[in-house]
Amino acid sequence: MEISSQKMDKALIIIVSGRLDTTTAQDFESTCLDLIGNEKNIVVDLQEVEYVSSAGLRSILSVGKKVRSDGGSLIFCNLKGMVREVFEISGFASIFNIYETREQALEAA
Amino acid sequence: MEISSQKMDKALIIIVSGRLDTTTAQDFESTCLDLIGNEKNIVVDLQEVEYVSSAGLRSILSVGKKVRSDGGSLIFCNLKGMVREVFEISGFASIFNIYETREQALEAA
Amino acid sequence: MRQPDSGDFSWLQLSATRENLPIFQEFVINEAKRIKTSAEILQKVELVLEETLLNIICYAYPHNHEGSIQLGCCLPGPGELYIRIVDSGIAFDPLSRPDPDVGQPMQDREVGGLGIHLVRRMADRVEYQRKDEMNILDIVFRT
Amino acid sequence: MRQPDSGDFSWLQLSATRENLPIFQEFVINEAKRIKTSAEILQKVELVLEETLLNIICYAYPHNHEGSIQLGCCLPGPGELYIRIVDSGIAFDPLSRPDPDVGQPMQDREVGGLGIHLVRRMADRVEYQRKDEMNILDIVFRT
Ligand SMILES: Nc1ncnc2c1ncn2[C@@H]1O[C@H](COP(=O)(O)OP(=O)(O)O)[C@@H](O)[C@H]1O
Ligand SMILES: Nc1ncnc2c1ncn2[C@@H]1O[C@H](COP(=O)(O)OP(=O)(O)O)[C@@H](O)[C@H]1O
């Protein structure tokens, strides 16, 4: 798994690639929190994420709760294949705002 | 496994690399016989062979017998590690002429 | 359900440790590839194995006693992948757990508790039995 | 010898086919690497597995009946790799075969018959037993 970020006017974009599984979820969580710092509007681009398990969901929810408790918002875009399916089955598609493209997510942010 | 050959004045050199195991031995045997054709003096360079099993020995002996029955001779050089050990345990080190280097083998050919 | 003791099952038994998880996954993926399983199904298989095996690794052998996992796999018919997971840990029927309420808003959602839910939704059939002091979980995918 | 039914054995059971040979080999190599086995020993392990497993694949189940092979593996102590190979094919004790005469000249040498000889010379200990209609071959390497 790899993470990078890009600071835009309206939001911080976090770009994730690879697998969000039991071996990488912890790292995802701590790296995200580091990158977020005091930012309020976060867009996570999952375009390059090909696999997410419940360990990944756990970390995503932790990050989401942290951002929310700091008064910010975490939104997602570019969910593909099984990542989209896992978000739907777990209800994450309704607790988070999800957008098709990064542009749409930035507009909403 | 890969095989190539090089025609020298004194002998045909057959250069083998990779593994001589149950999946490659047949191919080794038929390719060798093709390359040998009507040549009498054959030097097989095993420098790049890292693994040989009884299936490999079986093919080597078949080729050796064929060359011998055509009045030629098959000699080996550059046996490394487990290849040397397998040749010794199986008695192949005494039924074939074995040389340390290709130069020595060519001289003897 | 077909009996895994019939000869056409392949088995892998390893100790229940995290480092063995990818070996179990690879084992099943290898079998599944024999019937040209699509990449999407392979990912679901991988997910279901991560969830079920990790649960055994984390919860089935609590007293620091190192247990093991037996994983059986067969291809009973065209387009069917059959997986049997056996452990001798504490009795646990994952199918008896109520599904989590996935309709709650974020602040009410507990972190965790989604693994078994994903397994039930991703696999085409899941059955549990306790037999001879062992947990036996059968999972079927239509490929 | 240590009993493989104790929990610290890892097991792989697959049908006795050529295509499964590398999977068996990789399984043992993986286990052996946990105790930092040298590359030379790993090659010997690979060779011994090729010879023994291929014999079972070729000879143990002659009537076209597809049998299987169970391979157990453990690391009983520092520097020891213990392998158990079980099949339910025709009774065959490889240790009862006389060693081939490796001193003969080429024209007198038969092609073949070297596999078991290599196994006995490469492994540090080999033991055979027939039990419950099964061939059980135990092989130990000092790594
Ligand atoms: N094999 C098992 N043995 C005992 N308890 C288990 C086992 N598997 C799961 N559990 C229990 O069921 C709960 C829910 O599991 P799961 O849905 O995978 O979510 P999570 O592991 O994230 O909590 C676990 O927290 C654990 O208490
Ligand atoms: N598992 C087995 N069951 C029955 N016969 C066997 C088995 N393994 C080996 N044999 C017999 O022993 C012979 C010698 O085996 P081996 O030393 O491996 O050489 P090769 O397989 O090249 O003949 C075989 O040719 C076969 O007749």
Coordinates of C-alpha atoms and ligand atoms in Angstrom, one line a residue:
Chain A
M1 CA 0.0 0.0 0.0
E2 CA 1.2 3.5 -0.8
I3 CA -0.2 6.9 0.3
S4 CA 0.5 10.4 -1.0
S5 CA -1.3 13.6 -0.6
Q6 CA -2.0 16.8 -2.5
K7 CA -3.0 20.1 -1.1
M8 CA -5.7 21.8 -3.1
D9 CA -7.6 25.1 -2.3
K10 CA -10.7 23.4 -1.2
A11 CA -9.4 20.2 0.3
L12 CA -6.5 17.9 1.1
I13 CA -6.5 15.0 -1.3
I14 CA -5.2 11.7 0.0
I15 CA -4.3 9.2 -2.8
V16 CA -4.1 5.6 -1.8
S17 CA -3.0 2.6 -3.9
G18 CA -2.6 -1.1 -3.3
R19 CA -4.3 -3.2 -0.7
L20 CA -6.0 -2.2 2.5
D21 CA -5.8 -5.4 4.5
T22 CA -4.7 -6.7 7.8
T23 CA -1.0 -6.1 7.1
T24 CA -1.4 -2.5 5.8
A25 CA -4.5 -1.1 7.7
Q26 CA -2.5 0.2 10.7
D27 CA -0.1 1.9 8.5
F28 CA -2.9 3.4 6.4
E29 CA -4.5 4.8 9.6
S30 CA -1.5 6.4 11.1
T31 CA -0.2 7.8 7.8
C32 CA -3.6 9.3 7.1
L33 CA -3.8 11.0 10.5
D34 CA -0.3 12.4 10.0
L35 CA -1.1 13.8 6.6
I36 CA -4.4 15.2 7.8
G37 CA -3.0 17.2 10.7
N38 CA -5.3 20.2 11.1
E39 CA -7.0 20.0 7.7
K40 CA -10.7 19.9 7.8
N41 CA -11.8 19.0 4.3
I42 CA -10.4 15.6 3.2
V43 CA -11.0 13.8 -0.1
V44 CA -9.6 10.2 -0.2
D45 CA -9.1 8.9 -3.7
L46 CA -9.4 5.1 -3.8
Q47 CA -8.9 4.8 -7.6
E48 CA -5.8 2.6 -7.2
V49 CA -7.0 0.5 -4.3
E50 CA -7.8 -3.0 -5.5
Y51 CA -8.6 -4.7 -2.2
V52 CA -10.1 -3.8 1.1
S53 CA -11.0 -6.1 4.0
S54 CA -12.7 -5.5 7.4
A55 CA -9.3 -4.5 8.8
G56 CA -9.2 -1.7 6.2
L57 CA -12.7 -0.7 7.0
R58 CA -11.8 -0.5 10.7
S59 CA -9.0 2.0 9.9
I60 CA -11.1 4.0 7.6
L61 CA -13.9 4.3 10.2
S62 CA -11.3 5.3 12.8
V63 CA -10.0 8.1 10.6
G64 CA -13.5 9.2 9.7
K65 CA -14.5 9.4 13.4
K66 CA -11.3 11.4 14.2
V67 CA -11.9 13.9 11.4
R68 CA -15.5 14.3 12.3
S69 CA -14.7 14.9 16.0
D70 CA -12.3 17.6 14.9
G71 CA -15.2 19.2 13.0
G72 CA -14.0 18.2 9.6
S73 CA -15.4 15.9 6.9
L74 CA -13.9 12.9 5.1
I75 CA -15.2 12.0 1.6
F76 CA -14.3 9.3 -0.8
C77 CA -14.1 9.0 -4.6
N78 CA -13.2 6.6 -7.4
L79 CA -14.3 3.3 -5.7
K80 CA -13.7 0.4 -8.0
G81 CA -14.8 -3.2 -8.1
M82 CA -14.6 -5.0 -4.8
V83 CA -13.8 -1.8 -2.9
R84 CA -17.2 -0.4 -3.9
E85 CA -18.9 -3.7 -3.1
V86 CA -17.3 -3.8 0.4
F87 CA -18.3 -0.2 1.1
E88 CA -21.9 -1.1 0.1
I89 CA -22.2 -4.3 2.1
S90 CA -20.7 -2.6 5.2
G91 CA -22.9 0.5 5.0
F92 CA -19.9 2.7 4.5
A93 CA -21.4 3.9 1.3
S94 CA -24.1 5.6 3.4
I95 CA -22.1 6.8 6.4
F96 CA -19.6 8.5 4.1
N97 CA -20.1 10.7 1.1
I98 CA -19.0 9.0 -2.0
Y99 CA -18.3 10.5 -5.4
E100 CA -17.6 9.0 -8.8
T101 CA -14.7 11.3 -9.7
R102 CA -12.2 13.4 -7.9
E103 CA -13.7 16.5 -9.5
Q104 CA -17.1 15.8 -8.1
A105 CA -15.7 15.2 -4.7
L106 CA -13.7 18.5 -4.8
E107 CA -16.8 20.3 -5.8
A108 CA -18.7 18.9 -2.8
A109 CA -15.9 19.3 -0.4
Chain B
M1 CA 16.6 -24.7 -18.9
E2 CA 18.4 -23.3 -21.9
I3 CA 20.8 -25.0 -24.3
S4 CA 23.1 -23.5 -26.9
S5 CA 26.1 -24.8 -28.8
Q6 CA 29.4 -23.6 -30.2
K7 CA 31.4 -25.4 -32.9
M8 CA 35.1 -25.4 -32.2
D9 CA 37.9 -27.1 -34.2
K10 CA 38.3 -29.9 -31.8
A11 CA 34.8 -30.4 -30.5
L12 CA 31.2 -29.2 -30.3
I13 CA 30.5 -27.4 -27.1
I14 CA 27.1 -27.7 -25.6
I15 CA 26.3 -25.0 -23.0
V16 CA 23.5 -25.8 -20.6
S17 CA 21.9 -23.5 -18.1
G18 CA 19.1 -23.7 -15.5
R19 CA 17.6 -26.9 -14.1
L20 CA 17.8 -30.4 -15.3
D21 CA 14.8 -31.9 -13.6
T22 CA 11.7 -33.9 -14.5
T23 CA 10.2 -31.0 -16.4
T24 CA 13.2 -30.3 -18.5
A25 CA 15.1 -33.5 -18.9
Q26 CA 13.2 -34.7 -22.0
D27 CA 13.8 -31.4 -23.7
F28 CA 17.5 -31.5 -22.8
E29 CA 17.9 -35.0 -24.3
S30 CA 16.2 -34.3 -27.6
T31 CA 17.8 -30.9 -28.0
C32 CA 21.3 -32.4 -27.3
L33 CA 20.8 -35.1 -29.8
D34 CA 19.7 -32.6 -32.4
L35 CA 22.7 -30.4 -31.8
I36 CA 25.1 -33.3 -31.8
G37 CA 24.0 -34.6 -35.2
N38 CA 27.1 -36.4 -36.6
E39 CA 29.6 -34.7 -34.3
K40 CA 31.9 -37.1 -32.5
N41 CA 33.7 -35.0 -29.9
I42 CA 31.2 -33.3 -27.5
V43 CA 32.0 -31.2 -24.5
V44 CA 29.0 -30.3 -22.3
D45 CA 29.6 -27.2 -20.2
L46 CA 27.5 -27.3 -17.0
Q47 CA 28.7 -24.1 -15.5
E48 CA 25.2 -22.5 -15.4
V49 CA 23.4 -25.6 -14.3
E50 CA 22.3 -25.3 -10.7
Y51 CA 20.1 -28.3 -10.2
V52 CA 20.1 -31.9 -11.5
S53 CA 17.8 -34.7 -10.4
S54 CA 17.7 -38.4 -11.4
A55 CA 15.5 -37.4 -14.4
G56 CA 18.4 -35.2 -15.6
L57 CA 20.9 -38.1 -15.0
R58 CA 18.7 -40.4 -17.0
S59 CA 18.8 -38.1 -20.0
I60 CA 22.5 -37.5 -19.7
L61 CA 23.1 -41.2 -19.7
S62 CA 20.9 -41.7 -22.7
V63 CA 22.8 -39.0 -24.6
G64 CA 26.1 -40.5 -23.5
K65 CA 25.2 -44.0 -24.7
K66 CA 24.0 -42.7 -28.0
V67 CA 27.2 -40.7 -28.6
R68 CA 29.3 -43.7 -27.6
S69 CA 27.4 -46.1 -29.9
D70 CA 28.1 -43.7 -32.7
G71 CA 31.8 -44.0 -31.9
G72 CA 32.1 -40.5 -30.3
S73 CA 32.7 -39.3 -26.8
L74 CA 30.9 -37.0 -24.4
I75 CA 32.8 -35.1 -21.7
F76 CA 31.7 -32.6 -19.1
C77 CA 33.2 -29.6 -17.5
N78 CA 32.4 -26.9 -14.9
L79 CA 30.3 -29.0 -12.5
K80 CA 29.2 -26.8 -9.6
G81 CA 27.8 -27.5 -6.1
M82 CA 25.0 -30.0 -6.1
V83 CA 25.6 -30.9 -9.7
R84 CA 29.0 -32.2 -8.8
E85 CA 27.7 -34.0 -5.8
V86 CA 24.9 -35.7 -7.8
F87 CA 27.5 -36.8 -10.4
E88 CA 29.7 -38.3 -7.7
I89 CA 26.9 -40.1 -5.8
S90 CA 25.5 -41.6 -9.0
G91 CA 28.9 -42.8 -10.3
F92 CA 28.6 -40.4 -13.3
A93 CA 31.8 -38.8 -12.2
S94 CA 33.6 -42.1 -13.1
I95 CA 31.7 -43.2 -16.2
F96 CA 32.2 -39.8 -17.9
N97 CA 35.3 -37.8 -18.2
I98 CA 35.0 -34.6 -16.1
Y99 CA 37.2 -31.5 -16.3
E100 CA 37.4 -28.4 -14.2
T101 CA 37.4 -25.9 -17.0
R102 CA 36.3 -25.7 -20.6
E103 CA 39.9 -25.3 -21.7
Q104 CA 40.9 -28.5 -20.1
A105 CA 38.0 -30.3 -21.6
L106 CA 38.8 -29.0 -25.1
E107 CA 42.4 -30.1 -24.7
A108 CA 41.4 -33.6 -23.7
A109 CA 38.6 -33.8 -26.4
Chain C
M1 CA -22.7 -31.2 1.3
R2 CA -20.0 -33.2 -0.2
Q3 CA -17.6 -34.9 2.2
P4 CA -14.1 -33.5 2.3
D5 CA -12.7 -36.8 3.4
S6 CA -13.2 -38.1 -0.1
G7 CA -10.0 -38.2 -2.0
D8 CA -10.6 -35.2 -4.2
F9 CA -10.0 -32.7 -1.4
S10 CA -6.7 -30.9 -1.2
W11 CA -5.6 -29.9 2.3
L12 CA -3.2 -27.5 4.0
Q13 CA -2.6 -27.5 7.7
L14 CA -0.5 -24.9 9.3
S15 CA -0.2 -23.3 12.7
A16 CA -2.7 -20.5 13.3
T17 CA -0.3 -17.5 12.9
R18 CA -0.6 -14.3 11.0
E19 CA 2.4 -15.2 8.8
N20 CA 0.6 -18.2 7.5
L21 CA -2.4 -16.3 6.3
P22 CA -1.0 -15.5 2.8
I23 CA 0.1 -19.1 2.4
F24 CA -3.4 -20.3 3.0
Q25 CA -4.7 -17.7 0.6
E26 CA -2.3 -18.6 -2.1
F27 CA -3.1 -22.3 -1.6
V28 CA -6.8 -21.7 -2.3
I29 CA -6.2 -19.2 -5.1
N30 CA -4.0 -21.8 -6.8
E31 CA -6.8 -24.4 -6.7
A32 CA -9.4 -21.9 -7.8
K33 CA -7.3 -20.9 -10.8
R34 CA -7.6 -24.5 -12.1
I35 CA -11.2 -23.7 -13.0
K36 CA -10.4 -20.3 -14.5
T37 CA -12.1 -18.4 -11.7
S38 CA -12.5 -14.7 -12.6
A39 CA -10.3 -12.1 -10.9
E40 CA -13.4 -10.7 -9.1
I41 CA -14.2 -14.0 -7.5
L42 CA -10.6 -14.6 -6.6
Q43 CA -10.6 -11.3 -4.7
K44 CA -13.8 -12.3 -2.8
V45 CA -12.2 -15.7 -2.0
E46 CA -9.1 -13.8 -0.7
L47 CA -11.3 -11.5 1.4
V48 CA -13.4 -14.4 2.9
L49 CA -10.2 -16.2 3.8
E50 CA -8.6 -13.2 5.4
E51 CA -11.7 -12.6 7.6
T52 CA -12.3 -16.2 8.6
L53 CA -8.7 -17.3 9.1
L54 CA -7.8 -14.1 11.0
N55 CA -10.7 -14.7 13.3
I56 CA -9.3 -18.1 14.1
I57 CA -5.8 -16.8 14.5
C58 CA -7.0 -14.0 16.9
Y59 CA -9.8 -15.6 18.9
A60 CA -9.9 -19.4 18.6
Y61 CA -6.9 -20.2 20.7
P62 CA -7.0 -17.6 23.5
H63 CA -4.8 -19.2 26.1
N64 CA -1.6 -18.6 24.2
H65 CA -1.8 -22.3 23.2
E66 CA -0.6 -22.5 19.6
G67 CA -3.3 -24.1 17.6
S68 CA -3.5 -25.0 14.0
I69 CA -5.9 -24.6 11.1
Q70 CA -6.8 -27.2 8.5
L71 CA -8.0 -25.8 5.2
G72 CA -9.6 -28.2 2.6
C73 CA -10.4 -27.2 -0.9
C74 CA -12.1 -29.0 -3.8
L75 CA -13.8 -28.3 -7.1
P76 CA -16.9 -30.5 -6.8
G77 CA -18.4 -29.5 -10.2
P78 CA -18.2 -27.0 -13.0
G79 CA -18.1 -23.5 -11.5
E80 CA -18.0 -24.5 -7.9
L81 CA -15.2 -23.9 -5.4
Y82 CA -15.7 -25.6 -2.0
I83 CA -13.6 -24.6 1.0
R84 CA -13.6 -26.2 4.4
I85 CA -11.9 -24.6 7.4
V86 CA -11.3 -26.6 10.5
D87 CA -9.9 -25.6 13.8
S88 CA -9.9 -27.1 17.3
G89 CA -10.3 -23.8 19.1
I90 CA -13.1 -22.7 21.3
A91 CA -16.6 -23.4 19.9
F92 CA -17.7 -20.5 17.8
D93 CA -20.5 -20.4 15.3
P94 CA -20.1 -17.3 13.1
L95 CA -23.6 -17.7 11.6
S96 CA -25.2 -17.3 15.0
R97 CA -24.0 -13.7 15.3
P98 CA -26.7 -11.1 14.4
D99 CA -25.7 -9.0 11.4
P100 CA -24.4 -5.6 12.4
D101 CA -26.7 -2.7 11.8
V102 CA -25.1 -1.2 8.8
G103 CA -27.6 1.6 8.6
Q104 CA -26.4 3.5 11.6
P105 CA -24.8 6.9 11.3
M106 CA -21.0 7.2 11.7
Q107 CA -21.0 8.3 15.3
D108 CA -23.0 5.3 16.4
R109 CA -21.0 2.7 14.4
E110 CA -18.6 0.6 16.4
V111 CA -15.2 0.2 14.9
G112 CA -14.9 -3.5 13.9
G113 CA -17.4 -6.4 13.8
L114 CA -17.7 -6.4 10.0
G115 CA -15.6 -9.4 9.1
I116 CA -18.3 -12.1 9.5
H117 CA -20.8 -9.9 7.8
L118 CA -18.6 -9.6 4.8
V119 CA -18.0 -13.4 4.7
R120 CA -21.7 -14.1 4.7
R121 CA -22.4 -11.6 1.9
M122 CA -19.4 -12.4 -0.3
A123 CA -19.7 -16.2 -0.3
D124 CA -22.5 -18.0 -2.0
R125 CA -23.1 -20.5 0.8
V126 CA -21.7 -20.7 4.4
E127 CA -22.4 -23.6 6.8
Y128 CA -21.1 -24.2 10.3
Q129 CA -20.9 -27.4 12.4
R130 CA -19.2 -28.3 15.7
K131 CA -17.9 -31.9 15.6
D132 CA -15.3 -33.9 17.6
E133 CA -14.4 -30.7 19.4
M134 CA -13.7 -28.9 16.2
N135 CA -15.2 -25.9 14.4
I136 CA -16.0 -26.8 10.8
L137 CA -16.9 -24.0 8.5
D138 CA -17.9 -24.8 4.9
I139 CA -17.9 -22.0 2.3
V140 CA -19.0 -22.4 -1.3
F141 CA -18.3 -20.0 -4.1
R142 CA -19.9 -20.1 -7.5
T143 CA -17.1 -19.1 -9.9
Chain D
M1 CA 11.1 -40.4 16.0
R2 CA 8.8 -37.5 16.9
Q3 CA 5.1 -38.1 16.1
P4 CA 3.8 -35.9 13.3
D5 CA 0.3 -35.9 14.7
S6 CA 1.5 -33.5 17.4
G7 CA 0.3 -30.0 16.7
D8 CA 3.6 -28.6 15.5
F9 CA 3.5 -30.3 12.1
S10 CA 2.4 -28.5 9.0
W11 CA 0.6 -30.6 6.4
L12 CA -0.2 -30.3 2.8
Q13 CA -2.4 -32.9 1.0
L14 CA -2.8 -32.8 -2.7
S15 CA -3.6 -35.3 -5.4
A16 CA -0.7 -37.2 -6.7
T17 CA -0.1 -35.4 -10.0
R18 CA 3.0 -34.0 -11.6
E19 CA 1.6 -30.5 -11.6
N20 CA 1.4 -30.6 -7.8
L21 CA 5.1 -31.5 -7.4
P22 CA 6.3 -27.8 -7.3
I23 CA 3.6 -26.9 -4.9
F24 CA 4.8 -29.6 -2.5
Q25 CA 8.4 -28.4 -2.9
E26 CA 7.6 -24.8 -2.3
F27 CA 5.6 -25.8 0.8
V28 CA 8.6 -27.5 2.4
I29 CA 11.1 -24.8 1.2
N30 CA 8.9 -22.2 2.9
E31 CA 9.0 -24.1 6.1
A32 CA 12.7 -24.7 5.9
K33 CA 13.5 -21.1 5.3
R34 CA 12.1 -20.3 8.7
I35 CA 15.2 -21.8 10.2
K36 CA 17.5 -20.1 7.7
T37 CA 18.4 -23.3 5.9
S38 CA 21.4 -22.8 3.5
A39 CA 20.9 -22.7 -0.2
E40 CA 22.8 -26.0 -0.6
I41 CA 20.5 -27.8 1.9
L42 CA 17.4 -26.3 0.2
Q43 CA 18.6 -27.8 -3.1
K44 CA 19.0 -31.2 -1.5
V45 CA 15.5 -30.9 0.0
E46 CA 14.1 -30.1 -3.4
L47 CA 15.9 -33.0 -5.0
V48 CA 14.8 -35.5 -2.4
L49 CA 11.2 -34.3 -2.8
E50 CA 11.3 -34.5 -6.5
E51 CA 12.6 -38.1 -6.3
T52 CA 10.2 -39.4 -3.6
L53 CA 7.1 -37.6 -4.7
L54 CA 7.6 -38.4 -8.4
N55 CA 7.9 -42.1 -7.5
I56 CA 4.6 -42.0 -5.7
I57 CA 3.0 -40.1 -8.6
C58 CA 4.4 -42.6 -11.1
Y59 CA 4.2 -45.9 -9.3
A60 CA 2.1 -45.8 -6.2
Y61 CA -1.3 -45.6 -7.8
P62 CA -1.0 -47.8 -10.9
H63 CA -4.6 -48.6 -11.7
N64 CA -5.3 -45.1 -12.9
H65 CA -7.0 -44.5 -9.6
E66 CA -6.2 -41.0 -8.6
G67 CA -4.6 -41.1 -5.2
S68 CA -3.2 -38.3 -3.0
I69 CA -0.1 -37.5 -1.1
Q70 CA 0.1 -36.1 2.4
L71 CA 3.3 -34.2 3.2
G72 CA 4.0 -33.2 6.8
C73 CA 6.8 -30.9 7.9
C74 CA 8.2 -29.7 11.2
L75 CA 11.2 -28.1 12.7
P76 CA 11.7 -30.3 15.8
G77 CA 14.9 -28.6 17.1
P78 CA 17.6 -26.2 16.1
G79 CA 19.0 -27.2 12.7
E80 CA 16.6 -30.0 12.0
L81 CA 14.0 -30.3 9.2
Y82 CA 11.7 -33.3 9.5
I83 CA 9.6 -34.3 6.5
R84 CA 6.9 -37.1 6.5
I85 CA 5.5 -38.3 3.2
V86 CA 2.3 -40.5 3.4
D87 CA 0.5 -42.2 0.5
S88 CA -2.1 -45.0 0.4
G89 CA -0.7 -46.6 -2.7
I90 CA 0.7 -50.1 -3.1
A91 CA 3.2 -51.1 -0.4
F92 CA 6.7 -50.0 -1.3
D93 CA 9.7 -49.8 1.0
P94 CA 12.3 -47.8 -0.9
L95 CA 15.0 -48.7 1.7
S96 CA 14.6 -52.4 0.9
R97 CA 16.0 -51.8 -2.6
P98 CA 19.6 -52.7 -3.1
D99 CA 21.8 -49.7 -4.0
P100 CA 22.6 -49.6 -7.7
D101 CA 26.1 -50.5 -8.7
V102 CA 27.5 -47.1 -9.4
G103 CA 30.9 -48.4 -10.3
Q104 CA 29.9 -50.0 -13.6
P105 CA 31.1 -48.7 -17.0
M106 CA 28.6 -46.7 -19.1
Q107 CA 27.6 -49.5 -21.5
D108 CA 26.5 -51.7 -18.5
R109 CA 24.6 -48.9 -16.7
E110 CA 20.9 -49.1 -16.9
V111 CA 19.2 -45.8 -17.6
G112 CA 17.2 -44.9 -14.4
G113 CA 17.1 -46.4 -11.0
L114 CA 19.1 -43.6 -9.3
G115 CA 16.3 -41.7 -7.6
I116 CA 16.1 -43.7 -4.4
H117 CA 19.9 -43.9 -4.2
L118 CA 20.1 -40.1 -4.4
V119 CA 17.5 -39.7 -1.6
R120 CA 19.4 -42.0 0.7
R121 CA 22.6 -40.2 0.1
M122 CA 21.3 -36.7 0.3
A123 CA 19.1 -36.9 3.4
D124 CA 20.6 -37.3 6.8
R125 CA 18.1 -40.0 7.9
V126 CA 15.4 -41.9 6.1
E127 CA 12.9 -44.3 7.7
Y128 CA 10.0 -46.3 6.2
Q129 CA 7.0 -47.9 7.7
R130 CA 3.8 -49.4 6.4
K131 CA 0.8 -48.7 8.7
D132 CA -3.0 -48.7 8.2
E133 CA -2.5 -49.5 4.5
M134 CA -0.3 -46.4 4.1
N135 CA 3.3 -45.9 3.2
I136 CA 5.0 -43.5 5.6
L137 CA 8.4 -42.2 4.7
D138 CA 10.2 -40.0 7.2
I139 CA 13.1 -37.9 6.1
V140 CA 15.4 -35.8 8.2
F141 CA 17.8 -33.1 7.2
R142 CA 20.3 -31.4 9.4
T143 CA 20.3 -27.8 8.2
Ligands
LIG1 N1 -13.0 -18.1 15.7 C1 -13.6 -17.3 16.7 N2 -13.6 -17.8 17.9 C2 -14.1 -17.0 18.9 N3 -14.7 -15.8 18.7 C3 -14.7 -15.3 17.5 C4 -14.2 -16.0 16.4 N4 -14.3 -15.3 15.3 C5 -14.9 -14.2 15.7 N5 -15.2 -14.2 17.0 C6 -15.8 -13.1 17.7 O1 -16.8 -12.5 16.9 C7 -16.5 -11.0 16.8 C8 -16.9 -10.5 15.4 O2 -15.9 -10.9 14.4 P1 -15.8 -10.2 13.1 O3 -17.1 -10.0 12.5 O4 -14.8 -10.9 12.2 O5 -15.2 -8.7 13.5 P2 -13.9 -8.3 14.2 O6 -13.0 -9.4 14.2 O7 -13.5 -7.1 13.5 O8 -14.4 -8.0 15.6 C9 -15.1 -10.9 17.2 O9 -14.8 -9.6 17.7 C10 -14.9 -12.0 18.2 O10 -15.3 -11.6 19.5
LIG2 N1 6.2 -45.5 -4.5 C1 6.6 -46.5 -5.3 N2 5.7 -47.6 -5.4 C2 6.0 -48.6 -6.1 N3 7.2 -48.8 -6.8 C3 8.1 -47.8 -6.7 C4 7.9 -46.7 -5.9 N4 8.9 -45.9 -6.0 C5 9.8 -46.5 -6.7 N5 9.4 -47.7 -7.2 C6 10.1 -48.7 -8.0 O1 11.5 -48.6 -7.7 C7 12.2 -48.3 -8.9 C8 13.4 -47.4 -8.6 O2 13.0 -46.1 -8.3 P1 14.1 -45.0 -8.5 O3 15.3 -45.3 -7.7 O4 13.4 -43.7 -8.1 O5 14.5 -44.9 -10.0 P2 13.5 -44.7 -11.3 O6 12.3 -44.1 -10.9 O7 14.4 -43.8 -12.2 O8 13.3 -46.1 -11.9 C9 11.2 -47.7 -9.9 O9 11.6 -48.0 -11.2 C10 9.9 -48.4 -9.5 O10 9.9 -49.7 -10.1

